[in-house]
Amino acid sequence: MALMPKRVKHRKSQRGRIKGNATRGNTVAFGEWGLQSLDPGHITAQTIEACRIAATQYVRGEGKLYIRIFPQKSVTSRPLETRMGKGKGEPDHWVAVIKPGTVLFELSGVSHEAAKRCFARVAHKLPVNVRLVERRPSL
């Protein structure tokens, strides 16, 4: 089963708009290299899992992958061929809400070239534009 929360406060959430830039989770905290989002959007749990598999297959035990996003918003869908009305549909899948500037994945223990190639494989699977960022030295 794909990523999903154990418990949620509200079973069905409204869509809302993704406004502004990320103020939290916008710096590389755990690894040396990060993959930062440039666009707002939603990333499904299946996409996150596909990115995890692509990155771990490329790294092959050399470095460590950190996933900084978690799908905690449910997206509902109605069954096919149902008439209008009758309320909102059941939760279909889970998504992570991404703002511009959010660091999605991090790598540690690999060189710059290896991180660049690994994140290029991951970027092909993502629905948002991303860039490679480096950890800034702490003051």
Coordinates of C-alpha atoms in Angstrom, one line a residue:
M1 CA 0.0 0.0 0.0
A2 CA 1.2 3.5 -0.8
L3 CA 2.0 6.2 1.8
M4 CA -1.0 7.4 3.7
P5 CA -1.6 8.8 7.2
K6 CA -2.7 6.5 10.1
R7 CA -5.3 9.0 11.3
V8 CA -6.8 12.2 10.0
K9 CA -8.7 14.9 11.7
H10 CA -11.2 15.4 8.8
R11 CA -11.9 12.6 6.4
K12 CA -12.6 14.6 3.3
S13 CA -10.8 17.9 2.8
Q14 CA -11.5 20.7 0.3
R15 CA -9.1 21.5 -2.5
G16 CA -8.0 25.0 -1.7
R17 CA -5.4 27.1 -3.5
I18 CA -1.7 26.8 -3.2
K19 CA -0.5 30.4 -2.5
G20 CA 2.9 31.8 -1.6
N21 CA 6.3 30.2 -1.2
A22 CA 7.4 27.6 1.4
T23 CA 8.7 29.2 4.6
R24 CA 9.3 25.8 6.3
G25 CA 11.1 22.9 4.8
N26 CA 12.9 25.1 2.2
T27 CA 16.5 24.4 3.2
V28 CA 18.6 21.2 3.0
A29 CA 18.6 19.9 6.6
F30 CA 19.6 16.2 6.6
G31 CA 21.8 15.6 3.5
E32 CA 24.3 17.5 1.4
W33 CA 22.2 17.8 -1.7
G34 CA 18.5 18.5 -2.1
L35 CA 15.8 18.6 -4.8
Q36 CA 13.8 21.8 -4.5
S37 CA 10.5 22.5 -6.1
L38 CA 10.1 25.6 -8.3
D39 CA 6.3 25.3 -8.9
P40 CA 3.3 24.7 -6.7
G41 CA 1.4 21.5 -7.1
H42 CA 0.3 18.2 -5.7
I43 CA 2.4 15.0 -5.7
T44 CA 0.6 11.7 -5.2
A45 CA 1.8 9.0 -2.9
Q46 CA 2.4 6.7 -5.9
T47 CA 4.7 9.4 -7.4
I48 CA 6.7 9.7 -4.2
E49 CA 7.1 5.9 -4.0
A50 CA 8.2 5.8 -7.7
C51 CA 10.8 8.6 -7.0
R52 CA 12.1 6.7 -3.9
I53 CA 12.6 3.5 -5.9
A54 CA 14.3 5.4 -8.8
A55 CA 16.7 7.1 -6.3
T56 CA 17.6 4.1 -4.2
Q57 CA 18.2 1.9 -7.3
Y58 CA 20.7 4.6 -8.6
V59 CA 22.4 5.1 -5.3
R60 CA 22.7 1.4 -4.5
G61 CA 23.8 1.7 -0.8
E62 CA 26.4 4.4 -1.3
G63 CA 24.5 7.3 0.1
K64 CA 21.3 7.9 2.1
L65 CA 18.0 9.2 0.7
Y66 CA 15.8 11.4 2.8
I67 CA 12.2 12.0 1.8
R68 CA 11.0 15.4 3.1
I69 CA 7.4 15.3 1.9
F70 CA 4.4 13.2 3.1
P71 CA 1.0 12.8 1.5
Q72 CA -1.5 14.0 4.1
K73 CA -4.3 15.4 2.0
S74 CA -7.0 13.2 0.6
V75 CA -8.4 13.6 -2.9
T76 CA -11.9 12.3 -3.4
S77 CA -13.5 10.9 -6.6
R78 CA -17.0 9.9 -7.5
P79 CA -17.7 6.5 -9.1
L80 CA -18.1 6.5 -12.9
E81 CA -21.5 6.9 -14.4
T82 CA -23.2 8.4 -11.3
R83 CA -25.6 11.3 -11.6
M84 CA -25.1 14.8 -10.2
G85 CA -25.8 15.3 -6.5
K86 CA -25.6 12.7 -3.8
G87 CA -22.7 14.4 -2.0
K88 CA -18.9 14.2 -2.3
G89 CA -17.1 11.1 -3.3
E90 CA -15.0 8.7 -1.2
P91 CA -11.3 9.4 -0.7
D92 CA -9.5 8.0 -3.8
H93 CA -5.8 8.8 -3.2
W94 CA -3.5 10.9 -1.0
V95 CA -1.3 13.8 -2.1
A96 CA 1.4 16.0 -0.7
V97 CA 0.8 19.8 -1.2
I98 CA 3.9 21.4 -2.6
K99 CA 4.7 25.1 -2.5
P100 CA 7.6 26.7 -4.4
G101 CA 10.8 26.3 -2.5
T102 CA 9.9 23.1 -0.7
V103 CA 12.8 20.6 -0.5
L104 CA 11.3 17.3 -1.7
F105 CA 14.3 14.8 -1.4
E106 CA 17.8 14.9 0.0
L107 CA 20.9 12.9 -0.5
S108 CA 24.0 12.4 1.6
G109 CA 27.2 10.5 1.2
V110 CA 27.4 11.0 -2.6
S111 CA 29.4 13.3 -4.9
H112 CA 27.9 16.2 -6.8
E113 CA 27.9 14.4 -10.1
A114 CA 26.2 11.3 -8.6
A115 CA 23.6 13.5 -6.9
K116 CA 23.0 15.4 -10.1
R117 CA 22.4 12.2 -12.1
C118 CA 20.3 10.6 -9.4
F119 CA 18.0 13.7 -9.1
A120 CA 17.7 13.9 -12.9
R121 CA 16.1 10.4 -12.8
V122 CA 13.8 11.5 -10.0
A123 CA 12.9 14.8 -11.7
H124 CA 11.5 12.9 -14.7
K125 CA 8.8 11.4 -12.5
L126 CA 7.7 14.6 -10.8
P127 CA 4.8 16.8 -12.0
V128 CA 6.6 20.0 -10.9
N129 CA 9.8 21.7 -12.0
V130 CA 12.7 21.2 -9.7
R131 CA 16.3 22.2 -9.2
L132 CA 19.4 20.8 -7.4
V133 CA 20.4 22.7 -4.2
E134 CA 23.4 22.4 -2.0
R135 CA 23.5 22.5 1.8
R136 CA 24.7 25.9 3.1
P137 CA 27.3 25.9 5.8
S138 CA 25.9 26.7 9.2
L139 CA 27.0 30.0 10.8

